[in-house]
mmCIF file of C-alpha atoms in Angstrom:
data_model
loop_
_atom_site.group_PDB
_atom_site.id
_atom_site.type_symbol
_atom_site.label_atom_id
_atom_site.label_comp_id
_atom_site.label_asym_id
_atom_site.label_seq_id
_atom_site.Cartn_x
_atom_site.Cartn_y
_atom_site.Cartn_z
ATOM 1 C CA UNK A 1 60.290 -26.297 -20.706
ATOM 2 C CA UNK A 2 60.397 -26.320 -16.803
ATOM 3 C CA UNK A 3 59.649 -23.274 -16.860
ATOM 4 C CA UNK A 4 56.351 -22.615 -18.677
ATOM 5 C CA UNK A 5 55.256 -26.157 -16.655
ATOM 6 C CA UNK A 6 55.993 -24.130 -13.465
ATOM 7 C CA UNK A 7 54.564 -21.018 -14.829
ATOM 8 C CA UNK A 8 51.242 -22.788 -16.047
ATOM 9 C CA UNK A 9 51.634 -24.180 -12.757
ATOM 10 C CA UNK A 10 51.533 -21.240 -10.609
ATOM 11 C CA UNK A 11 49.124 -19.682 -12.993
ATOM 12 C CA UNK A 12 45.932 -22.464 -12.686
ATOM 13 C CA UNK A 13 46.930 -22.633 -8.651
ATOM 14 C CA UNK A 14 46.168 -19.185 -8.299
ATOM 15 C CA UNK A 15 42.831 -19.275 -10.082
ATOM 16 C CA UNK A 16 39.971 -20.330 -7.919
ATOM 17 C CA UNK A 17 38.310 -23.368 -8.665
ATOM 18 C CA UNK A 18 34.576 -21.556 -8.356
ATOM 19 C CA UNK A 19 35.964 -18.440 -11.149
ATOM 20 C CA UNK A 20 36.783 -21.365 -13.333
ATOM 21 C CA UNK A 21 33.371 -22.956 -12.652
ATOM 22 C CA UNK A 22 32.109 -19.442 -13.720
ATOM 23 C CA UNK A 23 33.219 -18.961 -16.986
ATOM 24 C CA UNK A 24 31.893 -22.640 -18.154
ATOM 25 C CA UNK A 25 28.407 -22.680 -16.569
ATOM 26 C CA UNK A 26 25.701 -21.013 -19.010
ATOM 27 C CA UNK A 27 24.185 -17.884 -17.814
ATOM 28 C CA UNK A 28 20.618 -16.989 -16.954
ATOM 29 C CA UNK A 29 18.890 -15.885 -20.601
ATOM 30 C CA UNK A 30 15.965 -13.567 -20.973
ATOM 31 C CA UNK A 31 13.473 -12.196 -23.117
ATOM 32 C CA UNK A 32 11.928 -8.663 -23.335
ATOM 33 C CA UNK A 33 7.827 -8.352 -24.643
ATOM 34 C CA UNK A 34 5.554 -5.707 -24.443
ATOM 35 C CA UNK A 35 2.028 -5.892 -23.211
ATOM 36 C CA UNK A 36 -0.175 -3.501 -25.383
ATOM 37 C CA UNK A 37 -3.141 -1.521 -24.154
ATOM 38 C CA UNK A 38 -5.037 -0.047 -27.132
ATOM 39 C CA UNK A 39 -6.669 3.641 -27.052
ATOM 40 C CA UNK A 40 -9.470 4.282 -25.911
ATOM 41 C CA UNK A 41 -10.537 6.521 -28.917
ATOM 42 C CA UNK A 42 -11.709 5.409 -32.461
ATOM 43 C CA UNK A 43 -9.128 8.380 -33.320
ATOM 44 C CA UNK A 44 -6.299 7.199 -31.072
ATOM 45 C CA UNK A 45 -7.022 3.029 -32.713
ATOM 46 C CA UNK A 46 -6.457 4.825 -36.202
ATOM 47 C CA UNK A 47 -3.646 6.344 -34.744
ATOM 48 C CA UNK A 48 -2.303 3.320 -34.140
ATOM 49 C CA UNK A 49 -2.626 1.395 -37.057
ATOM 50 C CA UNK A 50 -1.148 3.947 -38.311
ATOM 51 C CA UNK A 51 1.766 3.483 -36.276
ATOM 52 C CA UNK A 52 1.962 -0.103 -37.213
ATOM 53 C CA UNK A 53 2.219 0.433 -40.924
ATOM 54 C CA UNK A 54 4.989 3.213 -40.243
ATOM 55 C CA UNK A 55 6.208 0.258 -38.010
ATOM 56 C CA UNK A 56 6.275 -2.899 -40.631
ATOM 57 C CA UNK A 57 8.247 0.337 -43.146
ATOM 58 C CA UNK A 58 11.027 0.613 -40.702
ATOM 59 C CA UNK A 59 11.602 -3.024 -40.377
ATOM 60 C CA UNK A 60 11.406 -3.530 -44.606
ATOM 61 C CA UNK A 61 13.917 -0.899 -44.779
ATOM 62 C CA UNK A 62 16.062 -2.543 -42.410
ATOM 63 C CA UNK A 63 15.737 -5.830 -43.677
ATOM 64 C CA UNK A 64 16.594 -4.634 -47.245
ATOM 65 C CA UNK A 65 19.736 -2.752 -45.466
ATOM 66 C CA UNK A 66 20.603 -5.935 -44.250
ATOM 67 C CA UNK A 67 20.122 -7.906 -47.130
ATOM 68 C CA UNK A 68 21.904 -5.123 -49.699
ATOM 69 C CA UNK A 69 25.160 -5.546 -46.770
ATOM 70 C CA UNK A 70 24.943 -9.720 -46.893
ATOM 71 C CA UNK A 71 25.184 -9.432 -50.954
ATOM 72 C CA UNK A 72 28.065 -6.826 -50.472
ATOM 73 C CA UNK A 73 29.905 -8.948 -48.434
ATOM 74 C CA UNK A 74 29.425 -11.632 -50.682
ATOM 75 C CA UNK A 75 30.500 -10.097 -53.277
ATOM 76 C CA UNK A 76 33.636 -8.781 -51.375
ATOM 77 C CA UNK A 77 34.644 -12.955 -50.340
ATOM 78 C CA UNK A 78 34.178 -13.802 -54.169
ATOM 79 C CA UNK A 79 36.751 -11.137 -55.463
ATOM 80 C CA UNK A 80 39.033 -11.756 -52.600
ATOM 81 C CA UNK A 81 38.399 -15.644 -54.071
ATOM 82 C CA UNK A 82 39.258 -14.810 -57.629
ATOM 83 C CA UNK A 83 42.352 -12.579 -56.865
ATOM 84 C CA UNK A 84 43.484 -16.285 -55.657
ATOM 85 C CA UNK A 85 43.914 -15.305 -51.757
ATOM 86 C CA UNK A 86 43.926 -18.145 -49.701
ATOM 87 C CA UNK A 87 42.184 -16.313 -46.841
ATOM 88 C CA UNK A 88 38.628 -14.460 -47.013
ATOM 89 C CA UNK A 89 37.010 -13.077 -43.842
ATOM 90 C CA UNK A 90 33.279 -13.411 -43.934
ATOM 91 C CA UNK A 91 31.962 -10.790 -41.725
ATOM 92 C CA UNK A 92 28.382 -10.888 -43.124
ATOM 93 C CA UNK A 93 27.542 -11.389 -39.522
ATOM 94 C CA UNK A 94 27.604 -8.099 -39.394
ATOM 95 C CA UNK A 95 24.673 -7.702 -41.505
ATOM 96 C CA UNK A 96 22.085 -8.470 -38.866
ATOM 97 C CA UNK A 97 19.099 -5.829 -39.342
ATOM 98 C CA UNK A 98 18.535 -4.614 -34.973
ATOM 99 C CA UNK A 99 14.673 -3.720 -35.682
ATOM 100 C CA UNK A 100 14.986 -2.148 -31.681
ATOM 101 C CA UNK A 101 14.888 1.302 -33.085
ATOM 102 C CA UNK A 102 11.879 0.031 -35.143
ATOM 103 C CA UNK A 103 10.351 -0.672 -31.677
ATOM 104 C CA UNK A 104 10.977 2.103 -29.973
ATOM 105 C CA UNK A 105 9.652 4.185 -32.396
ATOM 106 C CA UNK A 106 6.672 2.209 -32.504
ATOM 107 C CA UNK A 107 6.219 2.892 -28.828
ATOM 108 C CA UNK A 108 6.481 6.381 -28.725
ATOM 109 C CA UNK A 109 3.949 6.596 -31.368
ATOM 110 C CA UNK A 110 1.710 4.294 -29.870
ATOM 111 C CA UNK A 111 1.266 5.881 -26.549
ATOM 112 C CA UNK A 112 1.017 9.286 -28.882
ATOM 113 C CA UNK A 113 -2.024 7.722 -30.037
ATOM 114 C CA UNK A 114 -3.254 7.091 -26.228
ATOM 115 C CA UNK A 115 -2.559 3.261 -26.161
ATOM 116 C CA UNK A 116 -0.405 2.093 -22.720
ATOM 117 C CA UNK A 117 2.434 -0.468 -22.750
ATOM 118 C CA UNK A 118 4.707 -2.152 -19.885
ATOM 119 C CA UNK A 119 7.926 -4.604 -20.229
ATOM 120 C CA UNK A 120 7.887 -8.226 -19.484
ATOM 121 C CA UNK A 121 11.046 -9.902 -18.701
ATOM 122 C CA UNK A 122 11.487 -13.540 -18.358
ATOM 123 C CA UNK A 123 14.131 -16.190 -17.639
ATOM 124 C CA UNK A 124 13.673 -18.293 -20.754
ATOM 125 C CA UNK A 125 16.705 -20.539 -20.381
ATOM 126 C CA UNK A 126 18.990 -21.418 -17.705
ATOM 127 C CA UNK A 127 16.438 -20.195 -15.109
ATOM 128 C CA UNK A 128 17.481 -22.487 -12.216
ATOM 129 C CA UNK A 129 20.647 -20.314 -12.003
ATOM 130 C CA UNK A 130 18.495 -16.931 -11.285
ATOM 131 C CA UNK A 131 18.566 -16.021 -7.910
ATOM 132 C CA UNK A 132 15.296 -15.643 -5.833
#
């Protein structure tokens, strides 16, 4: 028992009081937009409404993917349930539909079409901790 008391001992001494701070204090958060500059053209605007729709498709599919995974999972806990175990991981978190390939899609067809874009990043939490 004196031991593991030393041990634990020697152990906190020899981590710094600031890397302990660290791993407690909340990091900086941000957020990613884009600013959209529509073509010029009446044939590039089609264009792009015409990326939108092909847009809105990739995000139903991947919503339904998601949804279809959620129910499988479900289904998964309630048989693990019934066979009377008394542990049932629920990794439906797994499920979560990442529409980011939607987007980037999106913008490649967009400036196709002759429409512009640019990134916006902001601090939208834990800003005082960003470093000017």
């Amino acid at each position: 028992m004196k031991i593991m008391m030393l041990l634990a001992t020697l152990l906190l001494s020899a981590c710094s009081t600031a890397s302990i701070q660290d791993m407690f204090e909340s990091k900086p958060e941000y957020s990613t937009t884009y600013a959209y500059t529509d073509p010029d053209t009446q044939q590039g605007k089609t264009s792009a409404m015409q990326c939108q729709m092909t847009q809105a498709q990739c995000e139903q599919m991947l919503e339904m993917k998601a949804e279809s995974c959620v129910a499988k999972k479900e289904r998964e806990i309630a048989d693990c349930k019934a066979k009377g175990n008394a542990y049932c991981p629920d990794d439906s978190g797994k499920c979560k539909a990442d529409m980011s390939s939607c987007t980037e899609k999106y913008n490649r067809c967009f400036q196709m079409a002759g429409g512009k874009f640019q990134l916006e990043t902001k601090c939208v939490a834990n800003c005082e901790k960003v470093k000017k």
